[in-house]
mmCIF file with all atom_site columns, C-alpha atoms and ligand atoms in Angstrom:
data_model
loop_
_atom_site.group_PDB
_atom_site.id
_atom_site.type_symbol
_atom_site.label_atom_id
_atom_site.label_alt_id
_atom_site.label_comp_id
_atom_site.label_asym_id
_atom_site.label_entity_id
_atom_site.label_seq_id
_atom_site.pdbx_PDB_ins_code
_atom_site.Cartn_x
_atom_site.Cartn_y
_atom_site.Cartn_z
_atom_site.occupancy
_atom_site.B_iso_or_equiv
_atom_site.pdbx_formal_charge
_atom_site.auth_seq_id
_atom_site.auth_comp_id
_atom_site.auth_asym_id
_atom_site.auth_atom_id
_atom_site.pdbx_PDB_model_num
ATOM   1   C  CA  . UNK X 1 1   ? 103.932 86.666  103.474 1.00 0.00 ? 27  UNK X CA  1
ATOM   2   C  CA  . UNK X 1 2   ? 107.116 88.157  102.075 1.00 0.00 ? 28  UNK X CA  1
ATOM   3   C  CA  . UNK X 1 3   ? 110.128 87.806  104.388 1.00 0.00 ? 29  UNK X CA  1
ATOM   4   C  CA  . UNK X 1 4   ? 112.231 90.441  102.650 1.00 0.00 ? 30  UNK X CA  1
ATOM   5   C  CA  . UNK X 1 5   ? 111.875 93.384  100.298 1.00 0.00 ? 31  UNK X CA  1
ATOM   6   C  CA  . UNK X 1 6   ? 114.508 94.633  97.875  1.00 0.00 ? 32  UNK X CA  1
ATOM   7   C  CA  . UNK X 1 7   ? 114.352 98.291  96.828  1.00 0.00 ? 33  UNK X CA  1
ATOM   8   C  CA  . UNK X 1 8   ? 115.984 100.073 93.941  1.00 0.00 ? 34  UNK X CA  1
ATOM   9   C  CA  . UNK X 1 9   ? 117.485 103.414 95.078  1.00 0.00 ? 35  UNK X CA  1
ATOM   10  C  CA  . UNK X 1 10  ? 117.162 106.230 92.494  1.00 0.00 ? 36  UNK X CA  1
ATOM   11  C  CA  . UNK X 1 11  ? 113.542 106.879 91.554  1.00 0.00 ? 37  UNK X CA  1
ATOM   12  C  CA  . UNK X 1 12  ? 112.342 104.322 94.116  1.00 0.00 ? 38  UNK X CA  1
ATOM   13  C  CA  . UNK X 1 13  ? 113.611 105.036 97.649  1.00 0.00 ? 39  UNK X CA  1
ATOM   14  C  CA  . UNK X 1 14  ? 114.399 108.583 96.500  1.00 0.00 ? 40  UNK X CA  1
ATOM   15  C  CA  . UNK X 1 15  ? 112.462 110.760 94.091  1.00 0.00 ? 41  UNK X CA  1
ATOM   16  C  CA  . UNK X 1 16  ? 113.624 110.594 90.468  1.00 0.00 ? 42  UNK X CA  1
ATOM   17  C  CA  . UNK X 1 17  ? 116.444 113.127 90.097  1.00 0.00 ? 43  UNK X CA  1
ATOM   18  C  CA  . UNK X 1 18  ? 118.955 112.019 87.481  1.00 0.00 ? 44  UNK X CA  1
ATOM   19  C  CA  . UNK X 1 19  ? 118.022 112.975 83.916  1.00 0.00 ? 45  UNK X CA  1
ATOM   20  C  CA  . UNK X 1 20  ? 119.357 109.833 82.248  1.00 0.00 ? 46  UNK X CA  1
ATOM   21  C  CA  . UNK X 1 21  ? 118.833 110.925 78.610  1.00 0.00 ? 47  UNK X CA  1
ATOM   22  C  CA  . UNK X 1 22  ? 120.775 114.158 79.319  1.00 0.00 ? 48  UNK X CA  1
ATOM   23  C  CA  . UNK X 1 23  ? 123.514 112.244 81.160  1.00 0.00 ? 49  UNK X CA  1
ATOM   24  C  CA  . UNK X 1 24  ? 123.892 109.841 78.223  1.00 0.00 ? 50  UNK X CA  1
ATOM   25  C  CA  . UNK X 1 25  ? 124.112 112.765 75.808  1.00 0.00 ? 51  UNK X CA  1
ATOM   26  C  CA  . UNK X 1 26  ? 126.801 114.393 77.954  1.00 0.00 ? 52  UNK X CA  1
ATOM   27  C  CA  . UNK X 1 27  ? 128.914 111.226 78.048  1.00 0.00 ? 53  UNK X CA  1
ATOM   28  C  CA  . UNK X 1 28  ? 128.167 110.408 74.383  1.00 0.00 ? 54  UNK X CA  1
ATOM   29  C  CA  . UNK X 1 29  ? 126.172 107.217 74.860  1.00 0.00 ? 55  UNK X CA  1
ATOM   30  C  CA  . UNK X 1 30  ? 123.475 106.252 72.326  1.00 0.00 ? 56  UNK X CA  1
ATOM   31  C  CA  . UNK X 1 31  ? 119.973 106.539 73.900  1.00 0.00 ? 57  UNK X CA  1
ATOM   32  C  CA  . UNK X 1 32  ? 119.311 102.807 73.597  1.00 0.00 ? 58  UNK X CA  1
ATOM   33  C  CA  . UNK X 1 33  ? 122.482 101.779 75.469  1.00 0.00 ? 59  UNK X CA  1
ATOM   34  C  CA  . UNK X 1 34  ? 122.900 101.387 79.237  1.00 0.00 ? 60  UNK X CA  1
ATOM   35  C  CA  . UNK X 1 35  ? 125.489 103.577 80.960  1.00 0.00 ? 61  UNK X CA  1
ATOM   36  C  CA  . UNK X 1 36  ? 127.504 101.034 82.959  1.00 0.00 ? 62  UNK X CA  1
ATOM   37  C  CA  . UNK X 1 37  ? 127.535 98.588  80.045  1.00 0.00 ? 63  UNK X CA  1
ATOM   38  C  CA  . UNK X 1 38  ? 128.799 101.358 77.748  1.00 0.00 ? 64  UNK X CA  1
ATOM   39  C  CA  . UNK X 1 39  ? 131.522 102.359 80.234  1.00 0.00 ? 65  UNK X CA  1
ATOM   40  C  CA  . UNK X 1 40  ? 132.677 98.740  80.305  1.00 0.00 ? 66  UNK X CA  1
ATOM   41  C  CA  . UNK X 1 41  ? 133.611 99.080  76.601  1.00 0.00 ? 67  UNK X CA  1
ATOM   42  C  CA  . UNK X 1 42  ? 135.788 102.209 77.167  1.00 0.00 ? 68  UNK X CA  1
ATOM   43  C  CA  . UNK X 1 43  ? 139.463 102.485 78.098  1.00 0.00 ? 69  UNK X CA  1
ATOM   44  C  CA  . UNK X 1 44  ? 142.035 105.070 79.139  1.00 0.00 ? 70  UNK X CA  1
ATOM   45  C  CA  . UNK X 1 45  ? 141.177 108.761 78.933  1.00 0.00 ? 71  UNK X CA  1
ATOM   46  C  CA  . UNK X 1 46  ? 137.745 108.078 77.434  1.00 0.00 ? 72  UNK X CA  1
ATOM   47  C  CA  . UNK X 1 47  ? 136.808 105.856 80.362  1.00 0.00 ? 73  UNK X CA  1
ATOM   48  C  CA  . UNK X 1 48  ? 138.185 108.364 82.879  1.00 0.00 ? 74  UNK X CA  1
ATOM   49  C  CA  . UNK X 1 49  ? 136.148 111.193 81.373  1.00 0.00 ? 75  UNK X CA  1
ATOM   50  C  CA  . UNK X 1 50  ? 132.933 109.160 81.236  1.00 0.00 ? 76  UNK X CA  1
ATOM   51  C  CA  . UNK X 1 51  ? 133.374 107.835 84.773  1.00 0.00 ? 77  UNK X CA  1
ATOM   52  C  CA  . UNK X 1 52  ? 133.993 111.366 86.094  1.00 0.00 ? 78  UNK X CA  1
ATOM   53  C  CA  . UNK X 1 53  ? 130.814 112.715 84.465  1.00 0.00 ? 79  UNK X CA  1
ATOM   54  C  CA  . UNK X 1 54  ? 128.788 109.793 85.842  1.00 0.00 ? 80  UNK X CA  1
ATOM   55  C  CA  . UNK X 1 55  ? 130.221 110.086 89.355  1.00 0.00 ? 81  UNK X CA  1
ATOM   56  C  CA  . UNK X 1 56  ? 129.696 113.882 89.462  1.00 0.00 ? 82  UNK X CA  1
ATOM   57  C  CA  . UNK X 1 57  ? 126.088 113.397 88.409  1.00 0.00 ? 83  UNK X CA  1
ATOM   58  C  CA  . UNK X 1 58  ? 125.502 110.642 90.975  1.00 0.00 ? 84  UNK X CA  1
ATOM   59  C  CA  . UNK X 1 59  ? 127.121 112.653 93.780  1.00 0.00 ? 85  UNK X CA  1
ATOM   60  C  CA  . UNK X 1 60  ? 124.937 115.657 92.930  1.00 0.00 ? 86  UNK X CA  1
ATOM   61  C  CA  . UNK X 1 61  ? 121.861 113.389 92.970  1.00 0.00 ? 87  UNK X CA  1
ATOM   62  C  CA  . UNK X 1 62  ? 122.842 111.902 96.342  1.00 0.00 ? 88  UNK X CA  1
ATOM   63  C  CA  . UNK X 1 63  ? 123.442 115.332 97.928  1.00 0.00 ? 89  UNK X CA  1
ATOM   64  C  CA  . UNK X 1 64  ? 120.114 116.650 96.644  1.00 0.00 ? 90  UNK X CA  1
ATOM   65  C  CA  . UNK X 1 65  ? 118.171 113.449 97.217  1.00 0.00 ? 91  UNK X CA  1
ATOM   66  C  CA  . UNK X 1 66  ? 114.630 113.653 98.544  1.00 0.00 ? 92  UNK X CA  1
ATOM   67  C  CA  . UNK X 1 67  ? 112.848 110.596 99.928  1.00 0.00 ? 93  UNK X CA  1
ATOM   68  C  CA  . UNK X 1 68  ? 110.038 109.354 97.751  1.00 0.00 ? 94  UNK X CA  1
ATOM   69  C  CA  . UNK X 1 69  ? 106.467 109.983 98.924  1.00 0.00 ? 95  UNK X CA  1
ATOM   70  C  CA  . UNK X 1 70  ? 105.371 107.576 101.684 1.00 0.00 ? 96  UNK X CA  1
ATOM   71  C  CA  . UNK X 1 71  ? 108.684 105.699 101.642 1.00 0.00 ? 97  UNK X CA  1
ATOM   72  C  CA  . UNK X 1 72  ? 109.411 106.375 105.311 1.00 0.00 ? 98  UNK X CA  1
ATOM   73  C  CA  . UNK X 1 73  ? 106.023 104.943 106.319 1.00 0.00 ? 99  UNK X CA  1
ATOM   74  C  CA  . UNK X 1 74  ? 106.799 101.802 104.326 1.00 0.00 ? 100 UNK X CA  1
ATOM   75  C  CA  . UNK X 1 75  ? 110.285 101.530 105.856 1.00 0.00 ? 101 UNK X CA  1
ATOM   76  C  CA  . UNK X 1 76  ? 108.909 101.924 109.418 1.00 0.00 ? 102 UNK X CA  1
ATOM   77  C  CA  . UNK X 1 77  ? 106.192 99.350  108.712 1.00 0.00 ? 103 UNK X CA  1
ATOM   78  C  CA  . UNK X 1 78  ? 108.737 96.804  107.468 1.00 0.00 ? 104 UNK X CA  1
ATOM   79  C  CA  . UNK X 1 79  ? 111.005 97.337  110.484 1.00 0.00 ? 105 UNK X CA  1
ATOM   80  C  CA  . UNK X 1 80  ? 108.021 96.914  112.842 1.00 0.00 ? 106 UNK X CA  1
ATOM   81  C  CA  . UNK X 1 81  ? 106.883 93.735  111.056 1.00 0.00 ? 107 UNK X CA  1
ATOM   82  C  CA  . UNK X 1 82  ? 110.392 92.262  111.124 1.00 0.00 ? 108 UNK X CA  1
ATOM   83  C  CA  . UNK X 1 83  ? 110.519 92.078  107.327 1.00 0.00 ? 109 UNK X CA  1
ATOM   84  C  CA  . UNK X 1 84  ? 114.094 92.238  106.032 1.00 0.00 ? 110 UNK X CA  1
ATOM   85  C  CA  . UNK X 1 85  ? 115.110 95.114  103.763 1.00 0.00 ? 111 UNK X CA  1
ATOM   86  C  CA  . UNK X 1 86  ? 117.753 95.468  101.067 1.00 0.00 ? 112 UNK X CA  1
ATOM   87  C  CA  . UNK X 1 87  ? 118.903 98.045  98.529  1.00 0.00 ? 113 UNK X CA  1
ATOM   88  C  CA  . UNK X 1 88  ? 119.901 96.932  95.057  1.00 0.00 ? 114 UNK X CA  1
ATOM   89  C  CA  . UNK X 1 89  ? 121.303 99.710  92.891  1.00 0.00 ? 115 UNK X CA  1
ATOM   90  C  CA  . UNK X 1 90  ? 123.446 100.314 89.819  1.00 0.00 ? 116 UNK X CA  1
ATOM   91  C  CA  . UNK X 1 91  ? 124.806 103.302 91.774  1.00 0.00 ? 117 UNK X CA  1
ATOM   92  C  CA  . UNK X 1 92  ? 128.095 103.332 93.732  1.00 0.00 ? 118 UNK X CA  1
ATOM   93  C  CA  . UNK X 1 93  ? 128.605 102.378 97.380  1.00 0.00 ? 119 UNK X CA  1
ATOM   94  C  CA  . UNK X 1 94  ? 129.769 105.946 98.161  1.00 0.00 ? 120 UNK X CA  1
ATOM   95  C  CA  . UNK X 1 95  ? 126.530 107.503 96.887  1.00 0.00 ? 121 UNK X CA  1
ATOM   96  C  CA  . UNK X 1 96  ? 124.270 104.951 98.581  1.00 0.00 ? 122 UNK X CA  1
ATOM   97  C  CA  . UNK X 1 97  ? 126.025 105.628 101.894 1.00 0.00 ? 123 UNK X CA  1
ATOM   98  C  CA  . UNK X 1 98  ? 125.504 109.390 101.393 1.00 0.00 ? 124 UNK X CA  1
ATOM   99  C  CA  . UNK X 1 99  ? 121.785 108.935 100.723 1.00 0.00 ? 125 UNK X CA  1
ATOM   100 C  CA  . UNK X 1 100 ? 121.230 106.584 103.663 1.00 0.00 ? 126 UNK X CA  1
ATOM   101 C  CA  . UNK X 1 101 ? 123.142 108.853 106.053 1.00 0.00 ? 127 UNK X CA  1
ATOM   102 C  CA  . UNK X 1 102 ? 121.268 111.935 104.863 1.00 0.00 ? 128 UNK X CA  1
ATOM   103 C  CA  . UNK X 1 103 ? 117.866 110.331 105.441 1.00 0.00 ? 129 UNK X CA  1
ATOM   104 C  CA  . UNK X 1 104 ? 118.830 108.246 108.510 1.00 0.00 ? 130 UNK X CA  1
ATOM   105 C  CA  . UNK X 1 105 ? 117.803 104.971 106.945 1.00 0.00 ? 131 UNK X CA  1
ATOM   106 C  CA  . UNK X 1 106 ? 119.296 101.536 107.536 1.00 0.00 ? 132 UNK X CA  1
ATOM   107 C  CA  . UNK X 1 107 ? 118.886 98.369  105.479 1.00 0.00 ? 133 UNK X CA  1
ATOM   108 C  CA  . UNK X 1 108 ? 119.876 94.798  106.278 1.00 0.00 ? 134 UNK X CA  1
ATOM   109 C  CA  . UNK X 1 109 ? 121.891 94.580  103.064 1.00 0.00 ? 135 UNK X CA  1
ATOM   110 C  CA  . UNK X 1 110 ? 123.071 96.995  100.357 1.00 0.00 ? 136 UNK X CA  1
ATOM   111 C  CA  . UNK X 1 111 ? 124.290 95.681  97.002  1.00 0.00 ? 137 UNK X CA  1
ATOM   112 C  CA  . UNK X 1 112 ? 125.910 98.163  94.605  1.00 0.00 ? 138 UNK X CA  1
ATOM   113 C  CA  . UNK X 1 113 ? 127.675 97.987  91.259  1.00 0.00 ? 139 UNK X CA  1
ATOM   114 C  CA  . UNK X 1 114 ? 130.922 97.177  93.071  1.00 0.00 ? 140 UNK X CA  1
ATOM   115 C  CA  . UNK X 1 115 ? 129.429 93.929  94.415  1.00 0.00 ? 141 UNK X CA  1
ATOM   116 C  CA  . UNK X 1 116 ? 127.981 92.102  91.409  1.00 0.00 ? 142 UNK X CA  1
ATOM   117 C  CA  . UNK X 1 117 ? 127.052 92.482  87.722  1.00 0.00 ? 143 UNK X CA  1
ATOM   118 C  CA  . UNK X 1 118 ? 124.385 95.216  87.510  1.00 0.00 ? 144 UNK X CA  1
ATOM   119 C  CA  . UNK X 1 119 ? 120.646 94.796  86.892  1.00 0.00 ? 145 UNK X CA  1
ATOM   120 C  CA  . UNK X 1 120 ? 119.081 93.528  84.630  1.00 0.00 ? 146 UNK X CA  1
ATOM   121 C  CA  . UNK X 1 121 ? 121.349 90.608  85.603  1.00 0.00 ? 147 UNK X CA  1
ATOM   122 C  CA  . UNK X 1 122 ? 119.693 88.365  88.173  1.00 0.00 ? 148 UNK X CA  1
ATOM   123 C  CA  . UNK X 1 123 ? 123.091 87.862  89.871  1.00 0.00 ? 149 UNK X CA  1
ATOM   124 C  CA  . UNK X 1 124 ? 122.774 90.745  92.377  1.00 0.00 ? 150 UNK X CA  1
ATOM   125 C  CA  . UNK X 1 125 ? 119.237 89.631  93.327  1.00 0.00 ? 151 UNK X CA  1
ATOM   126 C  CA  . UNK X 1 126 ? 120.492 86.118  94.043  1.00 0.00 ? 152 UNK X CA  1
ATOM   127 C  CA  . UNK X 1 127 ? 123.381 87.612  96.021  1.00 0.00 ? 153 UNK X CA  1
ATOM   128 C  CA  . UNK X 1 128 ? 120.828 89.421  98.210  1.00 0.00 ? 154 UNK X CA  1
ATOM   129 C  CA  . UNK X 1 129 ? 118.788 86.229  98.603  1.00 0.00 ? 155 UNK X CA  1
ATOM   130 C  CA  . UNK X 1 130 ? 121.892 84.438  99.891  1.00 0.00 ? 156 UNK X CA  1
ATOM   131 C  CA  . UNK X 1 131 ? 122.988 87.407  102.005 1.00 0.00 ? 157 UNK X CA  1
ATOM   132 C  CA  . UNK X 1 132 ? 119.618 87.714  103.746 1.00 0.00 ? 158 UNK X CA  1
ATOM   133 C  CA  . UNK X 1 133 ? 119.200 83.941  103.993 1.00 0.00 ? 159 UNK X CA  1
ATOM   134 C  CA  . UNK X 1 134 ? 115.790 84.271  102.315 1.00 0.00 ? 160 UNK X CA  1
ATOM   135 C  CA  . UNK X 1 135 ? 114.778 82.186  99.284  1.00 0.00 ? 161 UNK X CA  1
ATOM   136 C  CA  . UNK X 1 136 ? 113.735 84.111  96.132  1.00 0.00 ? 162 UNK X CA  1
ATOM   137 C  CA  . UNK X 1 137 ? 110.082 83.043  96.450  1.00 0.00 ? 163 UNK X CA  1
ATOM   138 C  CA  . UNK X 1 138 ? 109.895 84.843  99.820  1.00 0.00 ? 164 UNK X CA  1
ATOM   139 C  CA  . UNK X 1 139 ? 111.310 88.075  98.383  1.00 0.00 ? 165 UNK X CA  1
ATOM   140 C  CA  . UNK X 1 140 ? 109.682 91.055  96.694  1.00 0.00 ? 166 UNK X CA  1
ATOM   141 C  CA  . UNK X 1 141 ? 111.560 93.605  94.568  1.00 0.00 ? 167 UNK X CA  1
ATOM   142 C  CA  . UNK X 1 142 ? 110.355 97.175  94.007  1.00 0.00 ? 168 UNK X CA  1
ATOM   143 C  CA  . UNK X 1 143 ? 111.831 99.329  91.237  1.00 0.00 ? 169 UNK X CA  1
ATOM   144 C  CA  . UNK X 1 144 ? 110.914 102.135 88.867  1.00 0.00 ? 170 UNK X CA  1
ATOM   145 C  CA  . UNK X 1 145 ? 112.308 100.835 85.550  1.00 0.00 ? 171 UNK X CA  1
ATOM   146 C  CA  . UNK X 1 146 ? 112.021 97.636  83.523  1.00 0.00 ? 172 UNK X CA  1
ATOM   147 C  CA  . UNK X 1 147 ? 115.626 96.615  84.280  1.00 0.00 ? 173 UNK X CA  1
ATOM   148 C  CA  . UNK X 1 148 ? 114.754 96.324  87.975  1.00 0.00 ? 174 UNK X CA  1
ATOM   149 C  CA  . UNK X 1 149 ? 111.770 94.151  87.153  1.00 0.00 ? 175 UNK X CA  1
ATOM   150 C  CA  . UNK X 1 150 ? 113.651 91.961  84.682  1.00 0.00 ? 176 UNK X CA  1
ATOM   151 C  CA  . UNK X 1 151 ? 116.405 91.293  87.247  1.00 0.00 ? 177 UNK X CA  1
ATOM   152 C  CA  . UNK X 1 152 ? 113.793 90.283  89.818  1.00 0.00 ? 178 UNK X CA  1
ATOM   153 C  CA  . UNK X 1 153 ? 111.862 88.045  87.443  1.00 0.00 ? 179 UNK X CA  1
ATOM   154 C  CA  . UNK X 1 154 ? 115.033 86.307  86.258  1.00 0.00 ? 180 UNK X CA  1
ATOM   155 C  CA  . UNK X 1 155 ? 115.889 85.532  89.885  1.00 0.00 ? 181 UNK X CA  1
ATOM   156 C  CA  . UNK X 1 156 ? 112.388 84.230  90.647  1.00 0.00 ? 182 UNK X CA  1
ATOM   157 C  CA  . UNK X 1 157 ? 111.276 86.995  93.023  1.00 0.00 ? 183 UNK X CA  1
ATOM   158 C  CA  . UNK X 1 158 ? 107.920 88.793  92.849  1.00 0.00 ? 184 UNK X CA  1
ATOM   159 C  CA  . UNK X 1 159 ? 108.129 92.326  91.459  1.00 0.00 ? 185 UNK X CA  1
ATOM   160 C  CA  . UNK X 1 160 ? 106.420 95.694  91.784  1.00 0.00 ? 186 UNK X CA  1
ATOM   161 C  CA  . UNK X 1 161 ? 106.866 98.484  89.239  1.00 0.00 ? 187 UNK X CA  1
ATOM   162 C  CA  . UNK X 1 162 ? 106.627 101.922 90.874  1.00 0.00 ? 188 UNK X CA  1
ATOM   163 C  CA  . UNK X 1 163 ? 105.527 104.423 88.225  1.00 0.00 ? 189 UNK X CA  1
ATOM   164 C  CA  . UNK X 1 164 ? 105.835 107.645 90.274  1.00 0.00 ? 190 UNK X CA  1
ATOM   165 C  CA  . UNK X 1 165 ? 102.533 108.723 88.675  1.00 0.00 ? 191 UNK X CA  1
ATOM   166 C  CA  . UNK X 1 166 ? 103.851 108.239 85.124  1.00 0.00 ? 192 UNK X CA  1
ATOM   167 C  CA  . UNK X 1 167 ? 102.517 105.907 82.429  1.00 0.00 ? 193 UNK X CA  1
ATOM   168 C  CA  . UNK X 1 168 ? 103.648 102.361 83.276  1.00 0.00 ? 194 UNK X CA  1
ATOM   169 C  CA  . UNK X 1 169 ? 106.082 100.662 80.876  1.00 0.00 ? 195 UNK X CA  1
ATOM   170 C  CA  . UNK X 1 170 ? 104.158 97.575  79.695  1.00 0.00 ? 196 UNK X CA  1
ATOM   171 C  CA  . UNK X 1 171 ? 107.380 95.816  78.665  1.00 0.00 ? 197 UNK X CA  1
ATOM   172 C  CA  . UNK X 1 172 ? 108.423 95.597  82.331  1.00 0.00 ? 198 UNK X CA  1
ATOM   173 C  CA  . UNK X 1 173 ? 105.978 92.759  83.053  1.00 0.00 ? 199 UNK X CA  1
ATOM   174 C  CA  . UNK X 1 174 ? 105.816 93.292  86.819  1.00 0.00 ? 200 UNK X CA  1
ATOM   175 C  CA  . UNK X 1 175 ? 103.510 91.297  89.107  1.00 0.00 ? 201 UNK X CA  1
ATOM   176 C  CA  . UNK X 1 176 ? 102.034 94.542  90.433  1.00 0.00 ? 202 UNK X CA  1
ATOM   177 C  CA  . UNK X 1 177 ? 102.178 98.149  89.279  1.00 0.00 ? 203 UNK X CA  1
ATOM   178 C  CA  . UNK X 1 178 ? 101.759 100.996 91.778  1.00 0.00 ? 204 UNK X CA  1
ATOM   179 C  CA  . UNK X 1 179 ? 101.761 104.757 91.345  1.00 0.00 ? 205 UNK X CA  1
ATOM   180 C  CA  . UNK X 1 180 ? 103.184 105.498 94.779  1.00 0.00 ? 206 UNK X CA  1
ATOM   181 C  CA  . UNK X 1 181 ? 104.344 103.774 97.978  1.00 0.00 ? 207 UNK X CA  1
ATOM   182 C  CA  . UNK X 1 182 ? 100.936 104.539 99.457  1.00 0.00 ? 208 UNK X CA  1
ATOM   183 C  CA  . UNK X 1 183 ? 99.744  101.395 97.633  1.00 0.00 ? 209 UNK X CA  1
ATOM   184 C  CA  . UNK X 1 184 ? 102.457 99.052  98.909  1.00 0.00 ? 210 UNK X CA  1
ATOM   185 C  CA  . UNK X 1 185 ? 101.350 98.252  102.490 1.00 0.00 ? 211 UNK X CA  1
ATOM   186 C  CA  . UNK X 1 186 ? 97.846  97.127  101.341 1.00 0.00 ? 212 UNK X CA  1
ATOM   187 C  CA  . UNK X 1 187 ? 99.500  94.698  98.887  1.00 0.00 ? 213 UNK X CA  1
ATOM   188 C  CA  . UNK X 1 188 ? 101.689 93.309  101.696 1.00 0.00 ? 214 UNK X CA  1
ATOM   189 C  CA  . UNK X 1 189 ? 98.703  93.017  104.047 1.00 0.00 ? 215 UNK X CA  1
ATOM   190 C  CA  . UNK X 1 190 ? 96.780  90.990  101.429 1.00 0.00 ? 216 UNK X CA  1
ATOM   191 C  CA  . UNK X 1 191 ? 99.674  88.507  101.165 1.00 0.00 ? 217 UNK X CA  1
ATOM   192 C  CA  . UNK X 1 192 ? 99.634  87.685  104.893 1.00 0.00 ? 218 UNK X CA  1
HETATM 193 MG MG1 . MG  A 2 .   ? 115.626 103.517 89.595  1.00 0.00 ? 10  MG  A MG1 1
#
């Protein structure tokens, strides 16, 4: 049985909201580059402008966030079963706090981009493993993009790709693929 579950935030705990291709266009980032990694190459006024656009977009997403279908049932189930919960996001601490306050959710641990190198690095997953006191092989990570899955796999945790009813990305290589959170509790029950 898993002793802890790590959730991505945007598109996983909350419904997909940020239009990443449009955001990249607005900042001027090539489609095949990641946003935070691109920002790390900028300096001065260019960095300030890009960071402001990103933060405005993230704040808007947090204010308008809607919980993903069946997430609250999953969250209540985990709390009742005594399974630890964590958030791992490339988003900022400020926006995560806004989302959690808005939806009255608590997690045992929240790791944001201020805490560790971002996914797909395995570093933030290992930080959560240490923080929860749970070894990677007792953890499960749920995310909606391949970078979530790659971070989990690199850290040695089992992974679930949540497709939100879209075509799954075969390059993710997750242990399980689900369309919605409705399918998660049966997977956990089978692992008991
Ligand atoms: Mg996501």
